[in-house]
């Protein structure tokens, strides 16, 4: 098949598409244009290079122009910017950024992989020296040079997303006192608020100052220091600023070329990654695709989807039918000792679009409690109320988070339910898991809710029940309460004394039961229900309740810890 394929943009989507296209067609003419000097680099590793975790700059380079060209016989042109697409004549206008020369190049098919660029809002002072953005290796070189040579003592990171938090961690690791300024009331907006609150508490534990709900109004210099001024009246002096406000699609070519765009400027594509022009495909951070859970238009700036889309676009260009069925947005980020992960729909999205759902919270050990080193893991599972189809999950913990979120992502792709999670047979040995893996436990708890065996109330719903006279009952031991506190106004009845205390409970009232993580609350709920008393189990127990308030649960010397539940 004789075809001339032009790929605009390298890195994840473009370089993957080029390599896949060559594997499918040895005789095609393939040209890859890259505006920068690197066709493929590990942009997700840039904060860790800045922080010194990745010691060698060369380790960021996945491949070079020379190596890629030789292996795949592809015409790679770096420092070459495509400035226009002449669709009627099927030609590109290309500018050599070194010589300034401009020329035209014909094409049969195009794969656009322009990626996304950092948002640079028109804030006064945003171009001051000492304010950095992070998109590519030269950006990371500038930030690293500032740290190595300028020896800053303080920094402000504007934006609490993935890049912002990774930069905060690595700046702290370099000994820089760091403040994160975020316009929203939480970091990592894909997380639901009570899950993000766990991250807030951990950031504060590690010395990061959080300024949430703060919109930056201006940057200025004052007596040698940079100053970040917010609309809420905050003045934050510092030695350097990293702007990680977010990214927007690099859509200049597509827009000028008349391709159809979504409401936020992303390039609209079908399942074959084809744009509104049948000879032009688009992949990666700049495209609008379909959300696998909701079926609604979605956008994600993640390397995994970009790689898959690049393969699919190349397949279709070369005559193979291949479809991209949708995105889950599966992601994970390291925040000091925590791993924070999510997949599928969050609760905020489902509420916004009126999609019915239920939620469960579980707190399990990362592996068997009797094997040293087990760490707590919080799992929020979201599922449909009728059949229990899995809609999404968010997990926070120190160990084992990655494999659990991947299991849930796989389950969503397979259309599985919470009942399937109950039955999953997962590898077990004490250093790695428990006989009932945390994913099994999430399945058990969620299945109980779907079947009606458990009636759960969420941390943010309980005040309404209290208003109508519900009684709070703390089922933990005295030692646990002394160590970790309790919810004000709660009646204290340890679980093992509950059956003997039934006569003291008012059968005309509802009871909100809680323990450390929810297991004893469920047992108590079954006891009360079968004795004619109305009750609710506080989902996720006291641990979820206080986590939502950005507190960290102090462990008790009592034997009835979360590990034993």
Coordinates of C-alpha atoms in Angstrom, one line a residue:
X1 CA 0.0 0.0 0.0
X2 CA 1.6 3.2 -1.2
X3 CA 0.7 6.1 1.1
X4 CA 2.3 9.2 2.4
X5 CA 1.6 9.7 6.0
X6 CA 2.6 12.8 7.9
X7 CA 2.6 12.9 11.7
X8 CA 2.6 16.2 13.4
X9 CA 4.0 16.0 16.9
X10 CA 6.1 13.3 18.7
X11 CA 6.3 12.2 22.3
X12 CA 3.6 9.6 23.3
X13 CA 0.9 9.7 20.6
X14 CA 2.9 10.8 17.6
X15 CA 6.0 8.6 18.0
X16 CA 3.8 5.6 18.8
X17 CA 1.7 6.2 15.7
X18 CA 4.8 6.5 13.6
X19 CA 6.3 3.2 14.8
X20 CA 3.0 1.4 14.5
X21 CA 2.5 2.7 11.0
X22 CA 5.9 1.4 9.9
X23 CA 5.3 -2.0 11.4
X24 CA 2.1 -2.3 9.4
X25 CA 3.4 -0.9 6.1
X26 CA 7.1 -1.3 5.2
X27 CA 6.6 0.7 1.9
X28 CA 4.7 3.8 3.2
X29 CA 6.4 7.2 3.2
X30 CA 6.3 8.4 6.8
X31 CA 7.4 11.9 7.9
X32 CA 7.4 12.9 11.6
X33 CA 7.5 16.6 12.3
X34 CA 8.5 17.7 15.8
X35 CA 8.7 21.4 16.8
X36 CA 11.1 20.7 19.6
X37 CA 14.5 18.9 19.6
X38 CA 13.3 15.7 21.2
X39 CA 10.9 13.4 19.4
X40 CA 10.1 11.2 22.4
X41 CA 10.9 11.9 26.1
X42 CA 9.5 11.0 29.5
X43 CA 7.5 14.1 30.3
X44 CA 6.0 12.4 33.3
X45 CA 9.5 12.0 34.7
X46 CA 10.4 15.7 34.5
X47 CA 9.5 16.6 38.2
X48 CA 11.6 13.7 39.4
X49 CA 14.6 14.9 37.3
X50 CA 14.2 18.3 38.8
X51 CA 14.1 16.8 42.3
X52 CA 17.1 14.6 41.7
X53 CA 15.3 11.3 42.0
X54 CA 16.2 10.7 38.3
X55 CA 19.8 11.6 38.3
X56 CA 20.7 11.5 34.7
X57 CA 19.1 13.8 32.1
X58 CA 19.7 11.3 29.4
X59 CA 17.4 8.8 31.1
X60 CA 14.5 11.0 30.2
X61 CA 15.1 10.4 26.5
X62 CA 13.1 7.4 25.3
X63 CA 14.7 7.5 21.9
X64 CA 16.6 9.9 19.6
X65 CA 16.0 11.2 16.1
X66 CA 19.0 9.1 14.8
X67 CA 18.0 5.9 16.6
X68 CA 14.3 6.2 15.7
X69 CA 15.0 7.0 12.0
X70 CA 17.4 4.1 11.6
X71 CA 15.1 1.5 13.2
X72 CA 11.9 2.5 11.5
X73 CA 13.1 4.2 8.3
X74 CA 11.1 7.3 9.1
X75 CA 11.9 10.8 8.0
X76 CA 12.2 12.6 11.3
X77 CA 12.4 16.4 11.2
X78 CA 13.0 18.1 14.5
X79 CA 12.9 21.8 15.1
X80 CA 10.2 21.8 12.3
X81 CA 6.9 23.6 13.0
X82 CA 3.9 22.9 10.8
X83 CA 2.3 26.3 10.7
X84 CA -0.7 25.5 8.4
X85 CA -2.7 22.7 6.8
X86 CA -3.8 23.5 3.2
X87 CA -6.6 20.9 3.1
X88 CA -7.9 21.7 -0.4
X89 CA -4.4 21.1 -1.9
X90 CA -3.4 18.4 0.7
X91 CA -0.3 20.2 1.6
X92 CA 1.4 21.4 4.8
X93 CA 3.2 24.7 5.4
X94 CA 6.4 23.9 7.4
X95 CA 8.9 26.3 9.0
X96 CA 12.4 25.2 9.9
X97 CA 12.9 26.8 13.3
X98 CA 16.7 26.8 12.9
X99 CA 17.0 28.5 9.5
X100 CA 13.7 30.2 9.4
X101 CA 13.1 28.6 5.9
X102 CA 9.4 27.9 5.1
X103 CA 8.3 25.2 2.6
X104 CA 5.4 23.1 1.6
X105 CA 5.0 19.3 2.0
X106 CA 2.3 17.1 0.4
X107 CA 0.4 14.4 2.3
X108 CA -2.1 11.6 1.8
X109 CA -3.0 11.2 5.5
X110 CA -2.2 13.2 8.6
X111 CA -2.1 12.1 12.2
X112 CA -2.2 15.2 14.5
X113 CA -0.4 14.7 17.9
X114 CA 0.1 18.3 19.0
X115 CA -0.5 17.6 22.7
X116 CA -1.4 20.2 25.3
X117 CA 0.4 23.3 26.5
X118 CA 0.5 24.9 29.9
X119 CA -2.2 27.4 30.6
X120 CA -0.7 30.9 30.9
X121 CA -3.6 33.2 31.9
X122 CA -3.2 36.9 31.4
X123 CA -2.2 37.5 35.0
X124 CA -0.2 40.7 35.5
X125 CA 3.5 39.7 36.0
X126 CA 3.2 36.2 34.7
X127 CA 6.3 36.7 32.5
X128 CA 8.6 37.8 35.3
X129 CA 11.9 36.1 35.8
X130 CA 11.7 33.3 38.4
X131 CA 8.3 32.1 37.2
X132 CA 8.5 28.7 35.5
X133 CA 6.2 26.4 33.5
X134 CA 6.9 22.7 33.0
X135 CA 6.1 21.1 29.6
X136 CA 9.4 19.7 28.2
X137 CA 13.0 19.0 28.9
X138 CA 14.2 22.6 28.3
X139 CA 11.6 23.8 30.9
X140 CA 13.0 21.2 33.4
X141 CA 16.5 22.4 32.7
X142 CA 15.6 26.0 33.6
X143 CA 13.9 24.9 36.9
X144 CA 16.7 22.6 37.8
X145 CA 19.3 25.4 37.1
X146 CA 17.4 27.7 39.4
X147 CA 17.5 25.1 42.2
X148 CA 21.1 24.2 41.6
X149 CA 22.5 27.7 41.2
X150 CA 19.9 30.1 42.7
X151 CA 19.5 28.0 46.0
X152 CA 15.9 29.2 46.6
X153 CA 14.6 28.8 50.1
X154 CA 10.9 29.3 49.4
X155 CA 8.7 28.4 46.4
X156 CA 5.0 28.8 45.4
X157 CA 3.4 26.2 43.2
X158 CA 0.3 27.6 41.5
X159 CA -2.1 24.6 40.9
X160 CA -2.8 21.5 42.8
X161 CA -3.1 19.0 40.0
X162 CA -0.7 16.1 39.2
X163 CA 2.2 18.3 38.1
X164 CA 1.7 20.7 40.9
X165 CA 1.8 18.1 43.6
X166 CA 4.7 16.2 42.0
X167 CA 6.6 19.5 41.9
X168 CA 5.7 20.3 45.5
X169 CA 7.1 17.0 46.7
X170 CA 10.3 17.4 44.7
X171 CA 10.8 21.0 45.8
X172 CA 10.4 19.9 49.4
X173 CA 12.9 17.1 48.7
X174 CA 15.4 19.7 47.6
X175 CA 14.9 21.6 50.9
X176 CA 12.6 24.3 49.6
X177 CA 9.8 25.5 51.8
X178 CA 6.8 25.1 49.5
X179 CA 3.3 26.6 49.3
X180 CA 0.6 25.2 46.9
X181 CA -2.0 27.7 45.8
X182 CA -5.1 26.2 44.3
X183 CA -8.2 28.1 43.0
X184 CA -10.5 25.1 43.9
X185 CA -11.3 24.1 47.5
X186 CA -9.3 20.9 47.0
X187 CA -6.2 19.6 45.2
X188 CA -6.6 17.0 42.5
X189 CA -10.1 17.8 41.2
X190 CA -10.7 14.3 39.7
X191 CA -10.9 13.1 43.4
X192 CA -14.0 13.6 45.4
X193 CA -13.6 16.0 48.3
X194 CA -13.3 13.5 51.2
X195 CA -10.6 11.6 49.3
X196 CA -8.7 14.8 48.5
X197 CA -8.9 15.7 52.2
X198 CA -6.7 12.7 53.0
X199 CA -4.1 14.1 50.6
X200 CA -4.4 17.6 52.2
X201 CA -3.6 16.1 55.6
X202 CA -0.6 14.2 54.3
X203 CA 0.7 17.3 52.4
X204 CA 0.5 19.3 55.6
X205 CA 2.2 16.5 57.5
X206 CA 5.2 16.9 55.1
X207 CA 5.5 20.6 55.5
X208 CA 3.6 21.8 52.4
X209 CA 1.5 24.9 53.1
X210 CA -1.9 24.7 51.3
X211 CA -3.7 27.8 50.2
X212 CA -7.0 26.4 48.8
X213 CA -9.8 28.5 47.3
X214 CA -7.3 31.1 46.3
X215 CA -7.4 32.7 42.8
X216 CA -4.1 34.3 41.8
X217 CA -4.6 37.9 40.8
X218 CA -1.1 39.0 40.1
X219 CA 2.7 38.4 40.4
X220 CA 5.2 41.1 41.2
X221 CA 8.6 41.7 42.5
X222 CA 9.1 43.4 45.9
X223 CA 12.5 44.0 47.4
X224 CA 14.0 41.1 45.4
X225 CA 11.3 38.6 46.3
X226 CA 8.5 37.4 44.0
X227 CA 5.0 38.0 45.5
X228 CA 1.9 36.0 44.6
X229 CA -1.2 38.1 45.3
X230 CA -4.6 36.4 45.4
X231 CA -8.1 37.7 45.0
X232 CA -8.8 36.8 48.6
X233 CA -6.1 39.2 49.9
X234 CA -3.2 36.8 50.4
X235 CA 0.3 38.0 49.8
X236 CA 2.8 35.2 49.4
X237 CA 6.4 36.2 49.1
X238 CA 8.9 33.5 47.7
X239 CA 12.1 33.0 45.8
X240 CA 10.6 31.1 42.8
X241 CA 7.2 30.2 41.3
X242 CA 6.1 27.2 39.3
X243 CA 2.9 27.7 37.4
X244 CA 1.1 24.4 37.1
X245 CA -2.4 25.8 36.6
X246 CA -3.3 23.2 34.1
X247 CA -3.1 22.5 30.3
X248 CA -5.1 23.4 27.3
X249 CA -5.2 21.6 23.9
X250 CA -2.7 22.7 21.4
X251 CA -5.3 23.3 18.7
X252 CA -4.0 26.2 16.5
X253 CA -3.4 24.0 13.4
X254 CA -6.8 22.2 13.8
X255 CA -8.7 25.4 14.4
X256 CA -7.0 27.3 11.5
X257 CA -7.6 24.2 9.3
X258 CA -11.3 24.2 10.0
X259 CA -11.5 20.9 11.9
X260 CA -14.4 20.5 14.2
X261 CA -13.6 21.3 17.9
X262 CA -15.4 20.6 21.2
X263 CA -16.6 23.3 23.6
X264 CA -13.2 23.5 25.3
X265 CA -11.2 23.6 22.1
X266 CA -10.3 19.9 21.8
X267 CA -10.3 18.2 18.4
X268 CA -13.4 16.1 17.9
X269 CA -12.7 12.5 16.7
X270 CA -14.7 9.4 16.2
X271 CA -13.8 5.9 17.6
X272 CA -11.3 5.5 14.7
X273 CA -9.6 8.7 15.9
X274 CA -10.7 10.3 12.6
X275 CA -11.4 14.1 12.7
X276 CA -14.1 15.9 10.7
X277 CA -11.7 15.6 7.7
X278 CA -11.6 11.9 6.7
X279 CA -7.9 12.2 5.8
X280 CA -6.8 13.7 9.1
X281 CA -6.6 11.8 12.4
X282 CA -5.8 13.2 15.8
X283 CA -4.6 11.6 19.1
X284 CA -3.5 12.5 22.6
X285 CA -4.0 15.4 24.9
X286 CA -5.6 17.6 22.3
X287 CA -8.6 15.3 21.4
X288 CA -12.1 14.9 22.7
X289 CA -13.1 11.3 23.1
X290 CA -15.8 9.3 24.8
X291 CA -16.0 8.5 28.5
X292 CA -16.3 4.7 28.9
X293 CA -18.5 4.9 31.9
X294 CA -20.9 7.8 31.2
X295 CA -20.8 7.7 27.4
X296 CA -20.3 11.5 27.4
X297 CA -17.6 13.5 25.7
X298 CA -14.4 13.5 27.7
X299 CA -10.8 14.8 27.6
X300 CA -7.7 13.5 29.4
X301 CA -4.1 14.5 29.3
X302 CA -2.5 11.1 30.1
X303 CA 0.3 9.2 28.4
X304 CA -1.5 5.8 28.4
X305 CA -4.5 6.9 26.3
X306 CA -2.3 8.8 24.0
X307 CA -0.2 5.7 23.2
X308 CA -3.3 3.6 22.6
X309 CA -4.8 6.2 20.4
X310 CA -1.6 6.5 18.3
X311 CA -1.7 2.8 17.6
X312 CA -5.4 2.9 16.6
X313 CA -5.0 5.9 14.3
X314 CA -2.1 4.2 12.6
X315 CA -4.1 1.0 12.2
X316 CA -6.9 2.9 10.4
X317 CA -4.6 4.9 8.2
X318 CA -3.0 1.7 7.0
X319 CA -6.4 0.0 6.3
X320 CA -7.0 -1.9 9.5
X321 CA -10.2 -1.3 11.3
X322 CA -9.4 -0.4 14.9
X323 CA -11.6 1.4 17.4
X324 CA -11.0 3.4 20.6
X325 CA -14.0 2.5 22.8
X326 CA -13.5 5.1 25.5
X327 CA -11.4 6.4 28.3
X328 CA -11.5 5.8 32.0
X329 CA -8.9 8.4 33.1
X330 CA -7.1 5.8 35.2
X331 CA -4.3 7.7 37.0
X332 CA -2.0 7.5 40.0
X333 CA 0.3 10.0 41.6
X334 CA 2.9 9.7 44.3
X335 CA 2.5 12.3 47.1
X336 CA 5.3 11.8 49.5
X337 CA 4.5 8.4 51.2
X338 CA 1.0 8.1 49.7
X339 CA -0.1 6.7 46.4
X340 CA -3.3 8.4 45.2
X341 CA -5.2 6.8 42.4
X342 CA -8.5 6.9 40.6
X343 CA -10.4 5.3 37.7
X344 CA -13.7 5.7 36.0
X345 CA -16.4 8.3 37.1
X346 CA -16.1 10.2 40.3
X347 CA -19.1 11.1 42.5
X348 CA -19.1 14.8 41.3
X349 CA -19.5 13.8 37.7
X350 CA -22.3 11.4 38.4
X351 CA -24.2 14.0 40.4
X352 CA -23.7 16.6 37.7
X353 CA -25.2 14.4 35.0
X354 CA -27.9 12.9 37.2
X355 CA -26.6 9.3 36.9
X356 CA -27.8 7.1 39.8
X357 CA -25.0 5.5 42.0
X358 CA -24.1 4.2 45.4
X359 CA -20.9 4.4 47.3
X360 CA -18.9 2.2 49.7
X361 CA -15.8 3.0 51.7
X362 CA -13.5 0.3 53.0
X363 CA -10.2 0.5 54.9
X364 CA -8.0 -2.5 54.6
X365 CA -4.4 -3.4 55.2
X366 CA -2.1 -3.4 52.2
X367 CA -1.2 -7.0 53.1
X368 CA -1.9 -9.5 56.0
X369 CA -2.0 -7.7 59.3
X370 CA 0.2 -10.3 61.0
X371 CA 3.0 -9.8 58.5
X372 CA 5.1 -6.7 59.4
X373 CA 4.7 -3.5 57.5
X374 CA 1.0 -3.5 56.6
X375 CA -0.3 0.0 55.9
X376 CA -3.8 1.3 55.7
X377 CA -5.5 1.6 52.3
X378 CA -8.7 3.6 51.8
X379 CA -10.9 2.5 48.9
X380 CA -14.0 4.4 47.7
X381 CA -16.0 2.3 45.3
X382 CA -18.8 3.8 43.2
X383 CA -21.4 1.5 41.6
X384 CA -24.9 1.5 40.1
X385 CA -27.7 0.9 42.7
X386 CA -29.6 -1.8 40.9
X387 CA -27.2 -4.3 39.4
X388 CA -24.0 -3.1 41.1
X389 CA -22.1 -2.3 37.9
X390 CA -18.8 -0.7 38.8
X391 CA -18.6 3.0 37.8
X392 CA -15.4 4.2 39.4
X393 CA -13.0 4.0 42.3
X394 CA -10.5 6.1 44.2
X395 CA -7.8 4.6 46.4
X396 CA -5.3 6.2 48.8
X397 CA -2.6 4.3 50.7
X398 CA 1.1 3.7 51.0
X399 CA 1.5 0.3 49.4
X400 CA -0.4 -1.8 46.9
X401 CA -2.6 1.0 45.6
X402 CA -1.4 0.6 42.0
X403 CA -2.4 -3.0 41.6
X404 CA -5.8 -2.5 43.2
X405 CA -6.8 0.5 41.0
X406 CA -5.7 -1.5 38.0
X407 CA -8.0 -4.4 39.0
X408 CA -10.9 -2.0 39.3
X409 CA -10.1 -0.4 35.9
X410 CA -10.0 -3.9 34.3
X411 CA -13.3 -4.7 36.0
X412 CA -14.9 -1.6 34.6
X413 CA -13.6 -2.4 31.1
X414 CA -15.1 -5.8 31.4
X415 CA -18.5 -4.5 32.5
X416 CA -18.2 -6.3 35.9
X417 CA -20.2 -5.8 39.0
X418 CA -19.5 -5.6 42.7
X419 CA -20.6 -9.3 42.9
X420 CA -17.7 -10.1 40.5
X421 CA -15.3 -8.4 42.9
X422 CA -16.5 -10.6 45.7
X423 CA -15.6 -13.7 43.6
X424 CA -12.2 -12.5 42.2
X425 CA -9.5 -15.0 43.0
X426 CA -6.4 -12.9 43.5
X427 CA -2.8 -13.9 44.4
X428 CA -2.3 -14.2 48.1
X429 CA 0.7 -14.5 50.3
X430 CA 1.2 -12.6 53.6
X431 CA 3.7 -10.1 52.3
X432 CA 1.4 -9.1 49.4
X433 CA -2.2 -9.3 50.4
X434 CA -4.8 -11.0 52.6
X435 CA -6.9 -14.0 52.0
X436 CA -9.7 -11.5 51.5
X437 CA -7.9 -8.9 49.3
X438 CA -8.9 -5.3 49.8
X439 CA -10.7 -5.5 46.4
X440 CA -12.7 -8.5 47.7
X441 CA -13.6 -6.6 50.8
X442 CA -14.8 -3.6 48.7
X443 CA -16.9 -6.1 46.8
X444 CA -18.4 -7.6 49.9
X445 CA -19.4 -4.3 51.4
X446 CA -20.8 -2.9 48.1
X447 CA -22.7 -6.1 47.4
X448 CA -24.3 -5.9 50.9
X449 CA -25.6 -2.5 50.0
X450 CA -27.0 -3.6 46.6
X451 CA -28.7 -6.6 48.2
X452 CA -30.1 -4.5 51.0
X453 CA -28.3 -6.4 53.7
X454 CA -26.7 -3.1 54.8
X455 CA -28.1 0.4 54.9
X456 CA -25.2 2.9 54.8
X457 CA -25.1 6.6 55.4
X458 CA -22.2 8.7 54.0
X459 CA -20.1 11.0 56.0
X460 CA -21.8 14.1 54.5
X461 CA -25.3 12.7 54.9
X462 CA -25.3 11.9 58.6
X463 CA -26.1 15.5 59.8
X464 CA -29.5 15.3 58.1
X465 CA -30.3 12.1 60.0
X466 CA -29.1 13.8 63.2
X467 CA -31.5 16.7 62.6
X468 CA -34.4 14.3 62.5
X469 CA -33.4 12.7 65.8
X470 CA -31.1 9.8 64.9
X471 CA -28.9 8.6 67.7
X472 CA -25.1 8.2 67.2
X473 CA -23.7 5.0 68.6
X474 CA -19.9 4.5 68.9
X475 CA -19.1 0.8 68.9
X476 CA -15.4 1.0 69.5
X477 CA -13.5 0.2 72.7
X478 CA -12.8 2.8 75.4
X479 CA -9.1 2.7 74.6
X480 CA -9.8 3.5 70.9
X481 CA -11.9 6.5 71.8
X482 CA -9.3 7.8 74.3
X483 CA -6.6 7.5 71.6
X484 CA -8.5 8.8 68.6
X485 CA -11.5 10.7 69.9
X486 CA -15.2 10.4 68.8
X487 CA -18.0 12.2 67.2
X488 CA -19.6 14.7 69.6
X489 CA -22.8 13.5 71.1
X490 CA -22.3 9.8 70.4
X491 CA -23.6 7.1 72.8
X492 CA -20.8 4.7 73.6
X493 CA -21.7 1.0 73.5
X494 CA -18.9 -1.4 72.5
X495 CA -20.0 -4.0 69.9
X496 CA -19.5 -6.9 72.3
X497 CA -21.9 -5.3 74.8
X498 CA -24.6 -4.4 72.2
X499 CA -26.8 -7.4 72.5
X500 CA -27.0 -6.9 76.3
X501 CA -27.8 -3.2 75.8
X502 CA -30.7 -3.5 73.3
X503 CA -33.3 -2.7 75.9
X504 CA -31.7 0.7 76.5
X505 CA -32.1 1.8 72.9
X506 CA -35.3 3.6 71.7
X507 CA -37.1 1.5 69.1
X508 CA -38.9 4.7 67.9
X509 CA -35.6 6.3 66.8
X510 CA -33.0 5.6 64.1
X511 CA -29.5 4.8 65.1
X512 CA -26.3 5.8 63.2
X513 CA -23.7 3.1 64.1
X514 CA -20.0 3.6 63.6
X515 CA -16.7 2.0 64.5
X516 CA -13.1 2.5 63.2
X517 CA -13.7 1.5 59.5
X518 CA -17.2 0.1 59.2
X519 CA -17.0 -3.6 59.9
X520 CA -18.3 -3.5 63.5
X521 CA -20.9 -1.0 62.3
X522 CA -22.1 -3.6 59.8
X523 CA -22.3 -6.3 62.5
X524 CA -24.2 -4.0 64.8
X525 CA -26.6 -3.0 62.0
X526 CA -27.4 -6.7 61.4
X527 CA -28.0 -7.2 65.1
X528 CA -30.3 -4.1 65.5
X529 CA -32.2 -4.8 62.3
X530 CA -33.1 -8.3 63.3
X531 CA -34.2 -7.1 66.7
X532 CA -36.6 -4.6 65.2
X533 CA -34.5 -1.4 65.5
X534 CA -33.9 1.0 62.7
X535 CA -30.2 1.7 62.0
X536 CA -27.6 3.0 59.5
X537 CA -24.0 2.1 59.3
X538 CA -21.7 5.1 58.9
X539 CA -19.9 4.1 55.7
X540 CA -16.1 3.8 56.2
X541 CA -16.5 4.4 59.9
X542 CA -14.7 7.0 62.0
X543 CA -11.7 6.9 59.8
X544 CA -13.5 8.2 56.7
X545 CA -15.5 10.7 58.8
X546 CA -12.4 12.4 60.2
X547 CA -10.4 12.0 57.0
X548 CA -13.1 14.2 55.3
X549 CA -12.1 16.8 57.8
X550 CA -8.4 16.6 56.9
X551 CA -7.5 14.9 60.2
X552 CA -5.3 11.9 60.5
X553 CA -6.6 9.0 62.7
X554 CA -4.4 8.3 65.6
X555 CA -3.9 4.6 66.2
X556 CA -4.9 3.0 69.4
X557 CA -2.9 0.5 71.4
X558 CA -6.1 -1.5 71.6
X559 CA -6.3 -4.8 69.8
X560 CA -9.4 -3.7 67.8
X561 CA -7.6 -1.6 65.2
X562 CA -8.5 -1.2 61.6
X563 CA -6.2 -4.2 60.8
X564 CA -8.4 -6.6 62.9
X565 CA -11.5 -5.4 61.2

